[in-house]
PDB file of C-alpha atoms and ligand atoms in Angstrom:
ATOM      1  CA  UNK A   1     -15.288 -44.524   9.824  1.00 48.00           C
ATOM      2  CA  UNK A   2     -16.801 -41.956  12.116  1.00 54.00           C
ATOM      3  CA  UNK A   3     -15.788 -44.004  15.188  1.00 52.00           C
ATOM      4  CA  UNK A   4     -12.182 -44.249  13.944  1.00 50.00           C
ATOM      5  CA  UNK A   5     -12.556 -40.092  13.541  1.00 53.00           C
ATOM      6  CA  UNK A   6     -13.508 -39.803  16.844  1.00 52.00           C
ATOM      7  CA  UNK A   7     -11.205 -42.136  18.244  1.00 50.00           C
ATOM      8  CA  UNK A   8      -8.483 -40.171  16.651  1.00 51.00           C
ATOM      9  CA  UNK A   9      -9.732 -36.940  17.831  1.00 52.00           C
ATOM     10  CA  UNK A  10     -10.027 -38.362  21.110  1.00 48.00           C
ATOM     11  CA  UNK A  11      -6.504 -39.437  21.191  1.00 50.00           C
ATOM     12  CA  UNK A  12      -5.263 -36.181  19.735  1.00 50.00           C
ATOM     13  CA  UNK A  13      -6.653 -34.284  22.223  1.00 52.00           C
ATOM     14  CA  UNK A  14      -5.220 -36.917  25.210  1.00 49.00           C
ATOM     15  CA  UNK A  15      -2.131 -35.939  23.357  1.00 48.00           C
ATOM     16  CA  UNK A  16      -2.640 -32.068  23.488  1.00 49.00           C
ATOM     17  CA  UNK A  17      -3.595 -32.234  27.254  1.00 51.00           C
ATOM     18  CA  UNK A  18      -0.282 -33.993  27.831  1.00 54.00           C
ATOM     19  CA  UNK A  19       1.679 -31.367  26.327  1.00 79.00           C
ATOM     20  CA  UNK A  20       1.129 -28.474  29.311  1.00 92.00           C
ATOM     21  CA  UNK A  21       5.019 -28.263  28.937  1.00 97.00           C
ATOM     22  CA  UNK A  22       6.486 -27.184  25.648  1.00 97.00           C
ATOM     23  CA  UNK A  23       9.381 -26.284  23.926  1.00 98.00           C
ATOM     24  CA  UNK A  24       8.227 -23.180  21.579  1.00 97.00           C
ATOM     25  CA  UNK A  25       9.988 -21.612  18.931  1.00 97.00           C
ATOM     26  CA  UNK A  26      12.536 -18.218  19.638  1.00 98.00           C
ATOM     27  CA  UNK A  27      10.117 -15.835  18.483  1.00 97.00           C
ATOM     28  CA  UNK A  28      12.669 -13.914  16.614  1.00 98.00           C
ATOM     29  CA  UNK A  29      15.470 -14.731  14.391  1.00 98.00           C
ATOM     30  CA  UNK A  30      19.129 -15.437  16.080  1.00 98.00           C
ATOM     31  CA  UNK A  31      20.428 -12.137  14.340  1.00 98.00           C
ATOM     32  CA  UNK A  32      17.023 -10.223  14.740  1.00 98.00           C
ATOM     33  CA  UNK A  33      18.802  -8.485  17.812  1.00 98.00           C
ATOM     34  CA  UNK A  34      21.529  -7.623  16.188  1.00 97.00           C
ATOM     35  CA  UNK A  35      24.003  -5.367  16.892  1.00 96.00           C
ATOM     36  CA  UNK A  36      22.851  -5.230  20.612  1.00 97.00           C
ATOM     37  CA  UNK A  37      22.315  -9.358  20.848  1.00 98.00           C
ATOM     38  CA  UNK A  38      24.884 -11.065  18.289  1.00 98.00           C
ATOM     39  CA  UNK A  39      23.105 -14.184  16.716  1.00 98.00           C
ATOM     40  CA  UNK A  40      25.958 -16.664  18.384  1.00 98.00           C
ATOM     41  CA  UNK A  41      25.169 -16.130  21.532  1.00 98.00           C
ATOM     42  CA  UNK A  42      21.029 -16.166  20.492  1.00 98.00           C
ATOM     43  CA  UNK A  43      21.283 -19.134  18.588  1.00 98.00           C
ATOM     44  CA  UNK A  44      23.681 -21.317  21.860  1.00 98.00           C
ATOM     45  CA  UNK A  45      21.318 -19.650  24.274  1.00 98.00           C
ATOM     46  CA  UNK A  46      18.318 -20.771  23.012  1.00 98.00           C
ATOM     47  CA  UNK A  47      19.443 -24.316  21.226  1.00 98.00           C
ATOM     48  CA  UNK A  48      22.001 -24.743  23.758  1.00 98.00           C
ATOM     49  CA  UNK A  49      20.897 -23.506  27.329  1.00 98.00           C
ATOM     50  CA  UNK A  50      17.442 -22.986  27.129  1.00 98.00           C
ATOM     51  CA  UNK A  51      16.873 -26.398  25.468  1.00 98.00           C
ATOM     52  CA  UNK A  52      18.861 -28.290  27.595  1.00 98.00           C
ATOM     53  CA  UNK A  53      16.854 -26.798  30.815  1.00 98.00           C
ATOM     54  CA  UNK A  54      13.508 -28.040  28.998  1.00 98.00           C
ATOM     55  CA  UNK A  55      14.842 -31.658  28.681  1.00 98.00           C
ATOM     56  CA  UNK A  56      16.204 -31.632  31.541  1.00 98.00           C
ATOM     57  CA  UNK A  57      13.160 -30.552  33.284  1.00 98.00           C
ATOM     58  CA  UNK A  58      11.133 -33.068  31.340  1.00 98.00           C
ATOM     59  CA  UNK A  59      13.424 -35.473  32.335  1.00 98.00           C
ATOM     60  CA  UNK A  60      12.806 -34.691  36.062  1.00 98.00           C
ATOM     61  CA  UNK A  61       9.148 -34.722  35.861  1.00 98.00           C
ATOM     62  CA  UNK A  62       8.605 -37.933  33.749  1.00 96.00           C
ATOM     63  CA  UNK A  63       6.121 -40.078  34.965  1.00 95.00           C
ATOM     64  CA  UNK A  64       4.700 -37.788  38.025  1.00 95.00           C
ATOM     65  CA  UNK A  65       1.371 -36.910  36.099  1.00 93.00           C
ATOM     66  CA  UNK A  66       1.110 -33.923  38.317  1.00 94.00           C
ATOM     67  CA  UNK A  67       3.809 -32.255  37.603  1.00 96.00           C
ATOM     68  CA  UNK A  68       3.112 -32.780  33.599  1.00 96.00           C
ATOM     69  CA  UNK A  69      -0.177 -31.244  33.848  1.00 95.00           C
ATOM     70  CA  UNK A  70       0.257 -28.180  36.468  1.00 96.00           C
ATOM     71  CA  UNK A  71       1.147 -25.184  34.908  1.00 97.00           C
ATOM     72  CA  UNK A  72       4.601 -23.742  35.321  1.00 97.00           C
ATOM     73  CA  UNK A  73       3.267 -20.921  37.828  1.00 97.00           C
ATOM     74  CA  UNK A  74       1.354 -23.695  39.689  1.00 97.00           C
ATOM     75  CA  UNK A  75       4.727 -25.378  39.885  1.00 98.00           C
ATOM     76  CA  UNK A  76       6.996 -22.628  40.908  1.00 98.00           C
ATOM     77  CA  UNK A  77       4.257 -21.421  43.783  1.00 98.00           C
ATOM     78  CA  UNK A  78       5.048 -24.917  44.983  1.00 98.00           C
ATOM     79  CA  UNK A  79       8.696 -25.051  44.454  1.00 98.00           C
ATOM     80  CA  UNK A  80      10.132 -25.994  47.403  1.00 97.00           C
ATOM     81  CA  UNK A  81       8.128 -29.296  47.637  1.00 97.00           C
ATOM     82  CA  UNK A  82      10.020 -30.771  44.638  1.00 97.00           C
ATOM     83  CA  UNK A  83      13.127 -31.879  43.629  1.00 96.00           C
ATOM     84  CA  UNK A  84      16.172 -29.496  43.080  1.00 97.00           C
ATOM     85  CA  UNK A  85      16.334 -30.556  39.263  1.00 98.00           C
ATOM     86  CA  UNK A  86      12.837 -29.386  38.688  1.00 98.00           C
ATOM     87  CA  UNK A  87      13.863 -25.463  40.672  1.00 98.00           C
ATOM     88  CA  UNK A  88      16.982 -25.493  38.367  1.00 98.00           C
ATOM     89  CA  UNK A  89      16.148 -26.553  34.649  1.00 98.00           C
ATOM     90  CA  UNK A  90      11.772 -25.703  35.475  1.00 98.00           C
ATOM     91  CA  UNK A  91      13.257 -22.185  36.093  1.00 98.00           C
ATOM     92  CA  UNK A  92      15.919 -22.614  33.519  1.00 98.00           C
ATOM     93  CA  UNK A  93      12.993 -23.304  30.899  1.00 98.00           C
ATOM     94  CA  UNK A  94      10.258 -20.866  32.485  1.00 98.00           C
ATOM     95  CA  UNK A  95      13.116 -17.894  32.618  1.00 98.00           C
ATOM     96  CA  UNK A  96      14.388 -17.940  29.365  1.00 98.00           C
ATOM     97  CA  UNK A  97      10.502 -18.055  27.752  1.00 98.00           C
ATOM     98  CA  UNK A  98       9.994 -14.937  29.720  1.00 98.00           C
ATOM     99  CA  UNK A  99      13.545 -13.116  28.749  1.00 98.00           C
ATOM    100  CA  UNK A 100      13.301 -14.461  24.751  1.00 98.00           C
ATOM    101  CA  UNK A 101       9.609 -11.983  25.161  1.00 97.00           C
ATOM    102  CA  UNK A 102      11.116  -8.916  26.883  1.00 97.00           C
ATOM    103  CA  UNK A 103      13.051  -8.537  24.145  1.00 97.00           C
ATOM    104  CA  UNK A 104      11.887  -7.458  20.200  1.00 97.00           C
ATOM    105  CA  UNK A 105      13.981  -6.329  17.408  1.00 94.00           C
ATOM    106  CA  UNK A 106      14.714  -3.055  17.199  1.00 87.00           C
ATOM    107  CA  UNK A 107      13.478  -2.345  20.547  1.00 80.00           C
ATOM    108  CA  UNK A 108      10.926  -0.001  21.858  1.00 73.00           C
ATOM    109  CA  UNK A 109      12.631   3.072  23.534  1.00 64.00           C
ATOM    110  CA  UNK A 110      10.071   3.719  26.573  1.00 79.00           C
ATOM    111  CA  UNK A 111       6.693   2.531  27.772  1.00 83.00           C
ATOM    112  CA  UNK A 112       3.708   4.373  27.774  1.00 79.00           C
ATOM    113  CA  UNK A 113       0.406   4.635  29.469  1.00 89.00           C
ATOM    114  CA  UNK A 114      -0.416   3.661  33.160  1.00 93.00           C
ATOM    115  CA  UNK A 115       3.823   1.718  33.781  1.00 95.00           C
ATOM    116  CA  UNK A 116       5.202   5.074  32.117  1.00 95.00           C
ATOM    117  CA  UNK A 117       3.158   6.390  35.181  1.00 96.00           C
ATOM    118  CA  UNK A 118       3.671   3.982  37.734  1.00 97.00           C
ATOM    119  CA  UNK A 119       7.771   4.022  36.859  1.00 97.00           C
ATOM    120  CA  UNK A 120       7.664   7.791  37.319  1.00 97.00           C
ATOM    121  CA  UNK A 121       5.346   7.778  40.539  1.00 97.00           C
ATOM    122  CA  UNK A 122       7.815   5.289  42.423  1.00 97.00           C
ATOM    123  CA  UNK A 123      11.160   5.712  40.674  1.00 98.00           C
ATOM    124  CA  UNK A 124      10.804   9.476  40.221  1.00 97.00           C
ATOM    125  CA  UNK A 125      11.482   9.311  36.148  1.00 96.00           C
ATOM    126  CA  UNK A 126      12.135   6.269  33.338  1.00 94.00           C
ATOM    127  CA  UNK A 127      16.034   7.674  33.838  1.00 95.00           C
ATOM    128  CA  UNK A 128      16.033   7.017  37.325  1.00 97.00           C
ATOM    129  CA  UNK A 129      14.428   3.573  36.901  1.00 97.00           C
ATOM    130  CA  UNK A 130      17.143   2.744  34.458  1.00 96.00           C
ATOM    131  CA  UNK A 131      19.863   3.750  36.462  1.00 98.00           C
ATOM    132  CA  UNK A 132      18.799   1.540  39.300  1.00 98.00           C
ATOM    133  CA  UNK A 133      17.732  -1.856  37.109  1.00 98.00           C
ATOM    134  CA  UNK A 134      21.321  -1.192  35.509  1.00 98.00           C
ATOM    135  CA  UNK A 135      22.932  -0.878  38.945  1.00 98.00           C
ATOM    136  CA  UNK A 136      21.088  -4.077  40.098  1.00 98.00           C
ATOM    137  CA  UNK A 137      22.459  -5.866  37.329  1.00 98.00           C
ATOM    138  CA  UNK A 138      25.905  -4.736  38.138  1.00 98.00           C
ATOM    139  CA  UNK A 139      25.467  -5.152  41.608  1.00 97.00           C
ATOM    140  CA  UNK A 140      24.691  -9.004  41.285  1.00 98.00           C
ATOM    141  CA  UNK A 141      26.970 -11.809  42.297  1.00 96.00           C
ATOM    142  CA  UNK A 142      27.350 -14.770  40.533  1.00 95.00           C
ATOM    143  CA  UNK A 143      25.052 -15.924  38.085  1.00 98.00           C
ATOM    144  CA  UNK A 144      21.009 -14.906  37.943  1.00 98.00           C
ATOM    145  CA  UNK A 145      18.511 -13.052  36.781  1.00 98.00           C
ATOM    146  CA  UNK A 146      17.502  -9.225  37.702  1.00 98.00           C
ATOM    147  CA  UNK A 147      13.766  -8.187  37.462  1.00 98.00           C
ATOM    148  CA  UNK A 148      11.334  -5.999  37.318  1.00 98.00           C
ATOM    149  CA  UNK A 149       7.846  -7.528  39.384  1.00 98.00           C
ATOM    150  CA  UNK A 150       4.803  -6.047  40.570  1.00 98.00           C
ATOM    151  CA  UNK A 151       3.297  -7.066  43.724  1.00 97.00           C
ATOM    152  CA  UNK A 152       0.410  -5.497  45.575  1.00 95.00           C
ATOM    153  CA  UNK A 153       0.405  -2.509  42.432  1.00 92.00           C
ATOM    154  CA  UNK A 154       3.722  -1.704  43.899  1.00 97.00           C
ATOM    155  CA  UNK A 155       7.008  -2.253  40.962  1.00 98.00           C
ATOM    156  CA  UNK A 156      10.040  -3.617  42.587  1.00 98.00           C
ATOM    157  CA  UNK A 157      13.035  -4.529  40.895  1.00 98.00           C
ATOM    158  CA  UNK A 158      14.406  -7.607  42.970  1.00 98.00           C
ATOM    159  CA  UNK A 159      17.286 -10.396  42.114  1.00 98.00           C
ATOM    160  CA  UNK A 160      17.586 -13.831  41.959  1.00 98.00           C
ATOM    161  CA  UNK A 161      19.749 -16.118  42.465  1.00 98.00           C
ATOM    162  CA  UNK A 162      20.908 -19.248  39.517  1.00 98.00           C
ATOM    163  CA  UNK A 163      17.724 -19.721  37.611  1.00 98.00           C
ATOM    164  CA  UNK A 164      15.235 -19.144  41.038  1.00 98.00           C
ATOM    165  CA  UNK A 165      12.826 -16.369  39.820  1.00 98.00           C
ATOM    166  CA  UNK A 166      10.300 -14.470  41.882  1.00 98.00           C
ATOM    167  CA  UNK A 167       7.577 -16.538  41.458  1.00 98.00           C
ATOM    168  CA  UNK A 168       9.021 -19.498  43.545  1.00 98.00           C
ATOM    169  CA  UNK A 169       7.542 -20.269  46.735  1.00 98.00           C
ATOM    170  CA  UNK A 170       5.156 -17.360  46.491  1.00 98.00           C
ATOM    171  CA  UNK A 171       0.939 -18.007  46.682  1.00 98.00           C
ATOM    172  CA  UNK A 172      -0.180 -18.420  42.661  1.00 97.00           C
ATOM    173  CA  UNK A 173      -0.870 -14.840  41.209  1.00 96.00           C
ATOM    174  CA  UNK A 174       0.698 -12.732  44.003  1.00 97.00           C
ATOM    175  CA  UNK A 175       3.713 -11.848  41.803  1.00 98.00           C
ATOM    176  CA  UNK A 176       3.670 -10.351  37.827  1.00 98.00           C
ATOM    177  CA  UNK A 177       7.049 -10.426  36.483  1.00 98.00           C
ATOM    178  CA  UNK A 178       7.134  -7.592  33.812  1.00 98.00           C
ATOM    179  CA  UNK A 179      11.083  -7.891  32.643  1.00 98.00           C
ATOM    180  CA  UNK A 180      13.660  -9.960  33.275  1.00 98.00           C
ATOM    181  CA  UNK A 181      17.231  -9.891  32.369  1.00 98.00           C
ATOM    182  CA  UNK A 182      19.735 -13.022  32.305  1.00 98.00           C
ATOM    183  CA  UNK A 183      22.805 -12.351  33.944  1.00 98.00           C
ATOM    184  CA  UNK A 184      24.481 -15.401  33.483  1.00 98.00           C
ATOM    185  CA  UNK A 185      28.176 -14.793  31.401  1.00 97.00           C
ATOM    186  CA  UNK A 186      26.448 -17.198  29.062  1.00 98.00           C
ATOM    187  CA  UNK A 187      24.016 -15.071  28.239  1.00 98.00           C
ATOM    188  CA  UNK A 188      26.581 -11.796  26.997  1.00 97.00           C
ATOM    189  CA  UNK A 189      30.000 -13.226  27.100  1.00 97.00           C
ATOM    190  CA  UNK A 190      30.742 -13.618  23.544  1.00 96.00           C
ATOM    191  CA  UNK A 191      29.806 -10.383  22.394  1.00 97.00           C
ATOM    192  CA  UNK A 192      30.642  -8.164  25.819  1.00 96.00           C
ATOM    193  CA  UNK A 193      33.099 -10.539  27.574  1.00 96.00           C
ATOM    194  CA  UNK A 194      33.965  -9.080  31.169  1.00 96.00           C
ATOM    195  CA  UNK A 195      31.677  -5.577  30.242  1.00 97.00           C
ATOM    196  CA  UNK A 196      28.357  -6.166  32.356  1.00 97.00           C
ATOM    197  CA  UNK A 197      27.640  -2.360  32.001  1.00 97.00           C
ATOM    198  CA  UNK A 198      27.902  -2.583  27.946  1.00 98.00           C
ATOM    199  CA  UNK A 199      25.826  -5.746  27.824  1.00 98.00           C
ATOM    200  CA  UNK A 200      22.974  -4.459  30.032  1.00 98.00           C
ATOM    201  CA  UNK A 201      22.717  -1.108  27.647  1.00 97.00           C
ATOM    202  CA  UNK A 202      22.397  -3.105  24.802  1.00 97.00           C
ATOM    203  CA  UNK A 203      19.636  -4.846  26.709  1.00 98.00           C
ATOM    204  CA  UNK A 204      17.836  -1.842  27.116  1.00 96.00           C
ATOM    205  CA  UNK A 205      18.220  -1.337  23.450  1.00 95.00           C
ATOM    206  CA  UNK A 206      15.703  -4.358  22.647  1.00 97.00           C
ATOM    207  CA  UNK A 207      13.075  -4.482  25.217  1.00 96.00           C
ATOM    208  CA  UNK A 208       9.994  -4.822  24.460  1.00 95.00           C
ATOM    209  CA  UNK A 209       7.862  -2.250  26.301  1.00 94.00           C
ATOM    210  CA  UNK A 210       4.835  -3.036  24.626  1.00 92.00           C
ATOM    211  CA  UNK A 211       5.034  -6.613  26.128  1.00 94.00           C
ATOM    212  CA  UNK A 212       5.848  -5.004  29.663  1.00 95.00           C
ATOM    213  CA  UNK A 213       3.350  -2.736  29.536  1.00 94.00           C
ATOM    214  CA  UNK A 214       0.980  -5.607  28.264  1.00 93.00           C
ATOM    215  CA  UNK A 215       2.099  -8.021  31.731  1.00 95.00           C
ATOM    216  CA  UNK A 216       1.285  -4.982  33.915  1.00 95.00           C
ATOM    217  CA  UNK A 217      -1.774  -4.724  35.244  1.00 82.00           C
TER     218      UNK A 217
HETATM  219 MN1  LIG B 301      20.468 -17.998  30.036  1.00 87.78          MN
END
């Protein structure tokens, strides 16, 4: 009996170790964003588009062992050494876990503490910060992401391109992503159609600053 208990513990924990990569659950309801993020569009984004990256990106790195055990940051400092389905739906899955945690229902208006500082030191006030993360977002061509990093203690709000983030190709710890916001039509469309501007203040509307203020460092 005890060897078939540890047997079984051993194999549940061969099975935990396998699982680096998993699919966890929206941390909010679909309509917990509502009005500023309608529930259709949550509830397609996340068991539509963010799902389909994950398989897909399971798909891609089925049967390379290293791949299923390095941790998505390992994987994205080392992008460029692997195939293009594992940049696309990898990033796909990583992106979305990061945007579905920038965001909290009702919001949190501003952050506090040492980013309310930072934000005013380099960006002269929140205002002026918003103003240009909204004009990034407008600014953007095609589809991507817009974000806010740190690098060095210095903020920077930079773009990328499809679902490349700014963690790709860059040495393992050397970039903390703070927000992000999808700007793929996908991501707004239903609700805000061709209004980019009207989409991105609702955005604003539901971040979570405690969880930025908790990724800065
Ligand atoms: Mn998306």
């Amino acid at each position: 009996m005890k060897v078939f208990i540890v047997i079984s513990a051993l194999f549940i924990f061969i099975g935990a170790q396998a699982q680096t990569h998993v699919f966890k659950p929206l941390p909010y309801a679909y309509d917990a964003l509502e009005p500023y993020i309608d529930a259709k569009t949550m509830e397609i984004h996340y068991s539509k588009h963010h799902q389909g990256y994950y398989d897909k990106f399971m798909a891609a790195i089925k049967g390379n062992s290293a791949l299923e055990s390095l941790s998505m940051p390992a994987i994205m400092a080392s992008m460029n050494e692997f195939p293009v389905a594992v940049r696309n739906n990898g990033g796909g899955y990583w992106n979305h876990e990061f945007f579905w945690g920038s965001m909290t229902p009702g919001g949190r208006v501003l952050p506090d503490g040492a980013l309310k500082n930072r934000i005013n030191t380099q960006f002269g006030s929140m205002e002026k910060f918003l103003e240009e993360f909204k004009n990034a977002v407008m600014s953007l061509f095609g589809s991507g992401w817009v974000w806010l990093i740190q690098q060095n203690g210095e903020l920077k709000i930079v773009t990328s391109p499809n679902q490349d983030n700014p963690l790709m190709n860059m040495p393992e710890g050397s970039i903390h992503p703070l927000l992000a916001i999808d700007v793929w039509e996908h991501a707004y469309y239903l609700k805000h159609q061709n209004k980019r501007a009207a989409y991105v203040d609702d955005f604003l509307k539901v971040v979570d600053w405690n969880a930025v203020s908790k990724r800065y460092l």
